[in-house]
Short mmCIF file of C-alpha atoms in Angstrom, two decimals:
data_model
loop_
_atom_site.label_atom_id
_atom_site.label_comp_id
_atom_site.label_asym_id
_atom_site.label_seq_id
_atom_site.Cartn_x
_atom_site.Cartn_y
_atom_site.Cartn_z
CA UNK A 1 73.98 -83.67 -36.89
CA UNK A 2 71.08 -81.22 -36.48
CA UNK A 3 71.16 -81.54 -32.69
CA UNK A 4 74.83 -80.51 -32.54
CA UNK A 5 74.19 -77.50 -34.77
CA UNK A 6 71.21 -76.49 -32.65
CA UNK A 7 73.27 -76.86 -29.47
CA UNK A 8 76.06 -74.73 -31.01
CA UNK A 9 73.50 -72.11 -32.12
CA UNK A 10 71.99 -72.05 -28.63
CA UNK A 11 75.44 -71.65 -27.06
CA UNK A 12 76.27 -68.79 -29.44
CA UNK A 13 72.92 -67.10 -28.78
CA UNK A 14 73.48 -67.36 -25.03
CA UNK A 15 76.95 -65.84 -25.45
CA UNK A 16 75.60 -62.93 -27.51
CA UNK A 17 72.76 -62.19 -25.10
CA UNK A 18 75.12 -62.20 -22.13
CA UNK A 19 77.84 -60.08 -23.74
CA UNK A 20 75.83 -57.69 -25.95
CA UNK A 21 75.87 -54.64 -23.61
CA UNK A 22 79.60 -54.86 -22.99
CA UNK A 23 80.40 -55.45 -26.67
CA UNK A 24 78.28 -52.44 -27.64
CA UNK A 25 79.91 -50.24 -25.01
CA UNK A 26 83.40 -51.20 -26.14
CA UNK A 27 82.51 -50.73 -29.81
CA UNK A 28 80.97 -47.31 -29.08
CA UNK A 29 84.07 -46.20 -27.21
CA UNK A 30 86.28 -47.38 -30.07
CA UNK A 31 84.24 -45.89 -32.90
CA UNK A 32 82.51 -43.00 -31.18
CA UNK A 33 79.30 -43.36 -33.15
CA UNK A 34 76.24 -45.49 -32.42
CA UNK A 35 75.73 -46.82 -35.95
CA UNK A 36 79.43 -47.55 -36.44
CA UNK A 37 79.44 -49.38 -33.09
CA UNK A 38 76.47 -51.49 -34.14
CA UNK A 39 78.19 -52.30 -37.44
CA UNK A 40 81.41 -53.23 -35.64
CA UNK A 41 79.61 -55.54 -33.21
CA UNK A 42 77.61 -57.13 -36.02
CA UNK A 43 80.76 -57.73 -38.08
CA UNK A 44 82.52 -59.15 -35.03
CA UNK A 45 79.66 -61.50 -34.18
CA UNK A 46 79.35 -62.66 -37.80
CA UNK A 47 83.01 -63.67 -37.73
CA UNK A 48 82.62 -65.27 -34.31
CA UNK A 49 79.59 -67.28 -35.43
CA UNK A 50 81.40 -68.67 -38.46
CA UNK A 51 84.25 -69.80 -36.20
CA UNK A 52 82.09 -70.58 -33.16
CA UNK A 53 83.37 -74.14 -32.81
CA UNK A 54 86.87 -72.69 -32.25
CA UNK A 55 85.68 -69.61 -30.33
CA UNK A 56 83.36 -71.54 -28.01
CA UNK A 57 86.09 -74.02 -27.10
CA UNK A 58 88.67 -71.29 -26.39
CA UNK A 59 89.81 -70.77 -22.80
CA UNK A 60 88.21 -67.32 -22.82
CA UNK A 61 85.65 -66.86 -25.61
CA UNK A 62 85.04 -63.24 -24.61
CA UNK A 63 88.75 -62.42 -25.03
CA UNK A 64 88.71 -64.15 -28.42
CA UNK A 65 85.71 -62.08 -29.57
CA UNK A 66 87.27 -58.90 -28.17
CA UNK A 67 90.38 -59.58 -30.26
CA UNK A 68 88.19 -60.08 -33.35
CA UNK A 69 86.56 -56.70 -32.59
CA UNK A 70 89.88 -54.89 -32.21
CA UNK A 71 91.13 -56.42 -35.46
CA UNK A 72 87.94 -55.42 -37.29
CA UNK A 73 88.23 -51.90 -35.90
CA UNK A 74 91.89 -51.69 -36.94
CA UNK A 75 91.05 -52.85 -40.48
CA UNK A 76 88.44 -50.10 -40.72
CA UNK A 77 90.93 -47.51 -39.54
CA UNK A 78 93.54 -48.68 -42.05
CA UNK A 79 90.98 -48.08 -44.79
CA UNK A 80 90.95 -44.47 -43.60
CA UNK A 81 87.30 -44.39 -42.65
CA UNK A 82 86.74 -41.27 -40.65
CA UNK A 83 85.84 -41.88 -37.04
CA UNK A 84 84.36 -39.27 -34.78
CA UNK A 85 82.67 -39.05 -31.44
CA UNK A 86 79.48 -37.14 -32.04
CA UNK A 87 77.74 -35.19 -29.35
CA UNK A 88 74.53 -36.72 -30.65
CA UNK A 89 72.00 -38.83 -28.89
CA UNK A 90 73.42 -41.98 -27.33
CA UNK A 91 70.12 -43.02 -25.73
CA UNK A 92 70.12 -46.21 -27.82
CA UNK A 93 73.08 -47.58 -25.87
CA UNK A 94 72.33 -50.28 -23.36
CA UNK A 95 73.20 -48.84 -19.97
CA UNK A 96 75.23 -50.72 -17.42
CA UNK A 97 75.05 -50.11 -13.72
CA UNK A 98 78.33 -48.53 -12.66
CA UNK A 99 80.59 -50.48 -10.35
CA UNK A 100 81.32 -48.55 -7.19
CA UNK A 101 85.01 -48.29 -8.12
CA UNK A 102 84.45 -47.42 -11.78
CA UNK A 103 85.04 -43.65 -11.74
CA UNK A 104 84.80 -43.25 -15.51
CA UNK A 105 81.35 -44.84 -15.64
CA UNK A 106 80.24 -42.50 -12.86
CA UNK A 107 81.59 -39.37 -14.56
CA UNK A 108 79.07 -36.58 -14.75
CA UNK A 109 80.48 -35.08 -17.90
CA UNK A 110 80.25 -37.98 -20.33
CA UNK A 111 80.29 -35.76 -23.39
CA UNK A 112 83.58 -34.14 -22.30
CA UNK A 113 85.16 -37.56 -21.85
CA UNK A 114 83.90 -38.82 -25.22
CA UNK A 115 85.17 -35.67 -26.91
CA UNK A 116 88.55 -36.16 -25.23
CA UNK A 117 88.68 -39.81 -26.34
CA UNK A 118 87.94 -38.70 -29.89
CA UNK A 119 91.08 -36.59 -29.84
CA UNK A 120 93.29 -39.61 -29.12
CA UNK A 121 94.90 -41.53 -31.98
CA UNK A 122 93.19 -44.92 -32.53
CA UNK A 123 95.87 -47.09 -30.86
CA UNK A 124 95.98 -44.83 -27.79
CA UNK A 125 92.19 -44.85 -27.64
CA UNK A 126 92.14 -48.67 -27.85
CA UNK A 127 94.72 -48.96 -25.08
CA UNK A 128 92.90 -46.51 -22.79
CA UNK A 129 89.47 -48.06 -23.41
CA UNK A 130 90.64 -51.63 -22.87
CA UNK A 131 92.90 -50.90 -19.86
CA UNK A 132 90.85 -48.38 -17.96
CA UNK A 133 87.26 -48.77 -19.12
CA UNK A 134 87.20 -52.52 -19.69
CA UNK A 135 89.64 -53.03 -16.79
CA UNK A 136 91.81 -55.53 -18.66
CA UNK A 137 95.33 -56.32 -17.55
CA UNK A 138 98.24 -55.15 -19.67
CA UNK A 139 98.68 -58.71 -20.94
CA UNK A 140 94.99 -59.06 -21.86
CA UNK A 141 95.07 -55.67 -23.57
CA UNK A 142 98.20 -56.63 -25.52
CA UNK A 143 96.51 -59.85 -26.66
CA UNK A 144 93.38 -57.95 -27.71
CA UNK A 145 95.38 -55.32 -29.60
CA UNK A 146 97.84 -57.80 -31.09
CA UNK A 147 100.90 -56.00 -29.79
CA UNK A 148 103.46 -56.21 -27.02
CA UNK A 149 102.85 -55.29 -23.39
CA UNK A 150 105.37 -52.48 -23.87
CA UNK A 151 103.26 -51.01 -26.68
CA UNK A 152 100.19 -51.16 -24.44
CA UNK A 153 102.05 -49.38 -21.64
CA UNK A 154 103.34 -46.74 -24.05
CA UNK A 155 100.00 -46.12 -25.80
CA UNK A 156 98.06 -46.10 -22.52
CA UNK A 157 100.54 -43.73 -20.85
CA UNK A 158 100.49 -41.34 -23.80
CA UNK A 159 96.69 -41.48 -23.97
CA UNK A 160 96.25 -40.86 -20.25
CA UNK A 161 98.78 -38.01 -20.41
CA UNK A 162 96.75 -36.37 -23.21
CA UNK A 163 93.54 -36.83 -21.22
CA UNK A 164 95.17 -35.33 -18.10
CA UNK A 165 96.23 -32.29 -20.12
CA UNK A 166 92.59 -31.46 -20.88
CA UNK A 167 91.20 -29.03 -18.29
CA UNK A 168 88.40 -30.57 -16.23
CA UNK A 169 89.32 -34.15 -17.07
CA UNK A 170 92.49 -34.21 -14.99
CA UNK A 171 90.61 -34.86 -11.74
CA UNK A 172 88.42 -37.54 -13.32
CA UNK A 173 91.39 -39.46 -14.78
CA UNK A 174 93.49 -39.10 -11.63
CA UNK A 175 90.66 -40.38 -9.44
CA UNK A 176 90.33 -43.44 -11.68
CA UNK A 177 93.96 -44.19 -10.95
CA UNK A 178 96.37 -46.40 -12.78
CA UNK A 179 95.91 -50.13 -12.70
#
């Protein structure tokens, strides 16, 4: 019995170590604040650990955990906790090396983009972050957000339109292109 638990713990630890930077990045983009992002990831991983037998045997454990994160974030928003994207120090974030095609990750004016994301309603922000930053398909985004593909298309289109309307961001968003 102890060997199975240890194997499950090792599998979970390996998952967390491998996914931590991406989970933190997604949580930061959703919440806009380092401490809130850390809390969101911790809450998400606590829930994933409790259900690890089910999560680890899922076809895509990362998608399962992402859905848990989106649900946790939505619950927080429903409680009317104020979210904001601060212009503060984000040096504690684990940096990823930008993919050559990832225009948003290469953007010079990160603070302008974060400020623009903060202006989006939560569902539009989720759709934009998951579709364009996490590069998920519409179907994967719909599964993560717990809504229809049509809702993803609508929220993403409205969010991108709002971002394009902000002077200086139009070129950045247009260069990233639609997926």
